[in-house]
């Protein structure tokens, strides 16, 4: 019953996998916003979260007589992470046409109150009180804001580890 | 802390900002899956993308007689990034009750073909051909897979920069 057909020379990986895992550098969340608001969203993430724009590619098929170029992708650096912001278009070649809006993100910071206040100042809506969180991401204090593009950002202070509790 | 008008939702970042920007460590995308599939999703991300589980917190209010504990948050390391996976519940205290499923992510790797093959082997569905991408994230070759939980992953090789083109 435990016999396997080893003589077939198939693969050889322990769990039957024939494919070597790839190595990934990082995950970049891709936020899709209703066109043509991607540029506004980029400005918002700069103002609210201090994101820095690293690069931008506009949509090549946008007609010249249209006022605003659509954003194919704008990459923003936010802490050690990157996010990508795009206008949602019905162009068949766009990689983002299947996406929905309304994603959820966790942002870690030592100063939850200031971060929530800054985001609200930039146009986000605070949802609920700042509270003690639960879970891997939000083990400490956590606030929640919704941005004008439908995304929810949990703003979390990391839980104090035993060694970190000084005073 | 400076007082801000939290209710009007109008950006005031450009002129008269009263709030110092907070410093963020990183962005963690939070993926919400239909309960109780979060554990399956964690296993999938391990198999498909080589993610490592860093920590997990189960739902504290889950009844003891129920078979599977619901996942409040499981944090996975994927390259230099982290993602958080949760079961979607109707618990009012859950931070993820407002989220939708079906987010979009970009994963950078040098070997797009192997990465797509590995993800498909683990249960993802490949969408379309591997193609030359456009945009800040996908300047090089790009494949696209949809995972069993409704999320779309663009698997991208970074575009060759002039200095990188050796042969």
XYZ file of N, CA, C and O in Angstrom, chain B residues 32-110:
316
model
N -8.602 38.593 3.521
C -9.738 38.035 4.237
C -10.361 36.943 3.376
O -10.641 37.164 2.200
N -10.554 35.778 3.959
C -11.155 34.684 3.195
C -12.409 34.207 3.916
O -12.548 34.349 5.135
N -13.300 33.650 3.138
C -14.550 33.105 3.658
C -14.243 32.064 4.737
O -13.487 31.119 4.496
N -14.820 32.236 5.929
C -14.568 31.308 7.025
C -15.125 29.936 6.677
O -16.185 29.841 6.040
N -14.502 28.825 7.100
C -13.245 28.778 7.864
C -12.053 28.427 6.993
O -11.234 27.596 7.344
N -11.924 29.106 5.834
C -10.893 28.697 4.879
C -9.538 29.365 5.093
O -8.615 29.153 4.301
N -9.412 30.185 6.126
C -8.144 30.897 6.302
C -6.985 29.927 6.496
O -5.890 30.138 5.977
N -7.234 28.849 7.234
C -6.153 27.884 7.436
C -5.736 27.251 6.108
O -4.537 27.081 5.847
N -6.714 26.931 5.279
C -6.390 26.412 3.948
C -5.581 27.434 3.149
O -4.637 27.084 2.446
N -5.990 28.668 3.265
C -5.303 29.714 2.510
C -3.845 29.841 2.966
O -2.940 30.002 2.149
N -3.636 29.738 4.275
C -2.260 29.799 4.789
C -1.436 28.662 4.188
O -0.305 28.865 3.725
N -2.014 27.467 4.180
C -1.288 26.329 3.604
C -1.015 26.561 2.120
O 0.058 26.224 1.603
N -2.004 27.141 1.459
C -1.816 27.430 0.028
C -0.673 28.420 -0.194
O 0.184 28.222 -1.060
N -0.626 29.484 0.582
C 0.431 30.484 0.366
C 1.810 29.924 0.699
O 2.814 30.323 0.108
N 1.843 28.999 1.637
C 3.112 28.311 1.897
C 3.529 27.481 0.689
O 4.671 27.526 0.241
N 2.579 26.703 0.155
C 2.900 25.801 -0.949
C 3.162 26.561 -2.246
O 4.077 26.224 -3.001
N 2.361 27.575 -2.485
C 2.433 28.264 -3.775
C 3.590 29.251 -3.841
O 4.263 29.361 -4.865
N 3.804 29.969 -2.748
C 4.749 31.078 -2.792
C 5.899 30.918 -1.804
O 6.733 31.811 -1.665
N 5.935 29.814 -1.074
C 7.004 29.631 -0.097
C 6.888 30.552 1.104
O 7.886 30.848 1.768
N 5.694 31.015 1.407
C 5.509 31.893 2.569
C 5.796 31.118 3.859
O 5.586 29.907 3.918
N 6.294 31.825 4.853
C 6.552 31.217 6.164
C 5.594 31.813 7.182
O 5.471 33.036 7.285
N 4.974 30.941 7.975
C 4.063 31.449 9.000
C 4.874 31.957 10.183
O 5.678 31.242 10.762
N 4.655 33.207 10.527
C 5.400 33.846 11.608
C 4.628 33.743 12.916
O 5.194 33.492 13.975
N 3.337 33.917 12.863
C 2.532 33.862 14.087
C 1.081 33.662 13.701
O 0.681 33.910 12.561
N 0.294 33.200 14.657
C -1.123 32.982 14.404
C -1.898 33.213 15.695
O -1.480 32.796 16.767
N -3.035 33.884 15.565
C -3.949 34.065 16.683
C -5.316 33.561 16.236
O -5.846 34.013 15.220
N -5.862 32.621 16.981
C -7.196 32.128 16.653
C -8.259 33.002 17.292
O -7.996 33.763 18.230
N -9.468 32.887 16.796
C -10.555 33.712 17.272
C -10.926 33.302 18.702
O -11.213 32.135 18.937
N -10.926 34.234 19.634
C -11.171 33.856 21.037
C -12.611 33.452 21.312
O -12.872 32.736 22.278
N -13.545 33.908 20.485
C -14.961 33.649 20.794
C -15.506 32.407 20.108
O -16.689 32.116 20.192
N -14.634 31.726 19.392
C -15.086 30.522 18.707
C -15.529 29.489 19.738
O -14.846 29.204 20.703
N -16.695 28.905 19.512
C -17.204 27.941 20.474
C -16.348 26.683 20.488
O -15.866 26.233 19.466
N -16.259 26.113 21.696
C -15.369 24.971 21.869
C -15.834 23.760 21.080
O -15.022 22.926 20.678
N -17.136 23.662 20.871
C -17.625 22.458 20.197
C -17.543 22.557 18.681
O -17.902 21.631 17.970
N -17.106 23.681 18.202
C -16.951 23.780 16.761
C -15.614 23.175 16.352
O -14.640 23.230 17.088
N -15.602 22.624 15.181
C -14.446 21.810 14.824
C -13.190 22.619 14.572
O -12.147 22.376 15.137
N -13.311 23.610 13.721
C -12.134 24.354 13.322
C -12.101 25.693 14.051
O -13.081 26.421 14.026
N -10.969 26.015 14.676
C -10.884 27.373 15.213
C -10.802 28.378 14.063
O -10.140 28.120 13.059
N -11.508 29.488 14.203
C -11.384 30.523 13.175
C -10.076 31.282 13.384
O -9.648 31.501 14.509
N -9.500 31.692 12.286
C -8.229 32.407 12.342
C -8.520 33.902 12.424
O -9.106 34.480 11.507
N -8.131 34.491 13.546
C -8.265 35.943 13.677
C -7.194 36.620 12.829
O -7.469 37.561 12.091
N -5.967 36.140 12.935
C -4.919 36.631 12.041
C -3.753 35.664 12.052
O -3.319 35.222 13.110
N -3.297 35.348 10.890
C -2.072 34.572 10.720
C -1.137 35.432 9.894
O -1.512 35.905 8.817
N 0.048 35.660 10.438
C 0.996 36.517 9.723
C 2.010 35.651 9.004
O 2.617 34.759 9.598
N 2.187 35.929 7.724
C 3.101 35.162 6.892
C 4.179 36.086 6.340
O 3.886 37.201 5.911
N 5.406 35.579 6.342
C 6.505 36.330 5.726
C 6.665 35.824 4.296
O 6.677 34.626 4.042
N 6.781 36.771 3.387
C 6.894 36.425 1.974
C 7.927 37.387 1.388
O 7.637 38.556 1.170
N 9.125 36.896 1.172
C 10.217 37.787 0.810
C 10.457 38.751 1.957
O 10.452 38.347 3.123
N 10.627 40.018 1.639
C 10.844 41.008 2.690
C 9.529 41.554 3.239
O 9.537 42.436 4.092
N 8.415 41.043 2.751
C 7.105 41.564 3.145
C 6.382 40.604 4.076
O 6.755 39.444 4.216
N 5.338 41.110 4.698
C 4.438 40.271 5.477
C 3.031 40.418 4.930
O 2.636 41.499 4.491
N 2.277 39.338 4.984
C 0.849 39.426 4.717
C 0.120 38.812 5.908
O 0.685 38.015 6.656
N -1.108 39.210 6.100
C -1.920 38.705 7.195
C -3.160 38.055 6.581
O -3.764 38.619 5.664
N -3.499 36.874 7.069
C -4.648 36.141 6.549
C -5.640 35.927 7.688
O -5.256 35.539 8.791
N -6.922 36.197 7.425
C -7.964 36.065 8.442
C -9.199 35.394 7.867
O -9.506 35.546 6.692
N -9.905 34.714 8.747
C -11.265 34.295 8.418
C -12.198 35.489 8.539
O -12.131 36.249 9.512
N -13.074 35.621 7.565
C -14.096 36.668 7.633
C -15.222 36.208 8.553
O -15.820 35.149 8.338
N -15.481 36.972 9.593
C -16.555 36.626 10.520
C -17.485 37.821 10.661
O -17.147 38.941 10.277
N -18.641 37.578 11.227
C -19.562 38.697 11.451
C -19.445 39.238 12.877
O -20.279 40.000 13.330
N -18.384 38.831 13.551
C -18.128 39.344 14.896
C -17.861 40.848 14.816
O -17.009 41.303 14.075
N -18.603 41.602 15.608
C -18.473 43.059 15.528
C -17.107 43.555 15.960
O -16.697 44.640 15.580
N -16.401 42.782 16.752
C -15.100 43.249 17.228
C -13.990 42.928 16.242
O -12.858 43.370 16.405
N -14.310 42.174 15.211
C -13.263 41.811 14.258
C -12.875 43.017 13.415
O -13.743 43.735 12.930
N -11.593 43.240 13.212
C -11.192 44.379 12.378
C -11.454 44.146 10.894
O -11.381 45.064 10.112
N -11.771 42.935 10.514
C -11.824 42.628 9.089
C -13.238 42.488 8.553
O -13.432 42.087 7.428
N -14.233 42.862 9.329
C -15.598 42.612 8.872
C -16.001 43.483 7.693
O -16.938 43.168 6.977
N -15.285 44.595 7.495
C -15.658 45.480 6.395
C -14.911 45.167 5.107
O -15.147 45.801 4.099
N -14.006 44.240 5.168
C -13.176 44.000 3.999
C -13.910 43.186 2.951
O -14.850 42.466 3.242
N -13.446 43.326 1.743
C -13.938 42.475 0.677
C -12.827 41.523 0.282
O -11.668 41.738 0.601
N -13.201 40.493 -0.399
C -12.179 39.589 -0.908
C -11.873 39.959 -2.350
O -12.629 40.670 -3.002
N -10.761 39.486 -2.829
C -10.425 39.724 -4.224
C -9.428 40.848 -4.413
O -9.637 41.746 -5.219
N -8.338 40.815 -3.689
C -7.323 41.853 -3.832
C -6.309 41.465 -4.903
O -6.289 40.339 -5.384
N -5.501 42.434 -5.234
C -4.506 42.268 -6.294
C -3.127 42.542 -5.726
O -2.943 43.518 -4.995
N -2.179 41.676 -6.052
C -0.829 41.828 -5.530
C 0.176 41.600 -6.635
O -0.077 40.863 -7.581
N 1.324 42.214 -6.457
C 2.449 41.988 -7.342
C 3.538 41.273 -6.555
O 3.866 41.673 -5.437
N 4.056 40.212 -7.118
C 5.145 39.443 -6.514
C 6.336 39.503 -7.459
O 6.225 39.084 -8.609
N 7.453 39.985 -6.949
C 8.630 40.105 -7.809
C 9.521 38.883 -7.693
O 9.842 38.453 -6.580
N 9.928 38.354 -8.813
C 10.848 37.212 -8.798
C 11.655 37.230 -10.083
O 11.248 37.841 -11.083
N 12.788 36.554 -10.063
C 13.604 36.479 -11.273
C 13.114 35.375 -12.208
O 13.501 35.325 -13.367
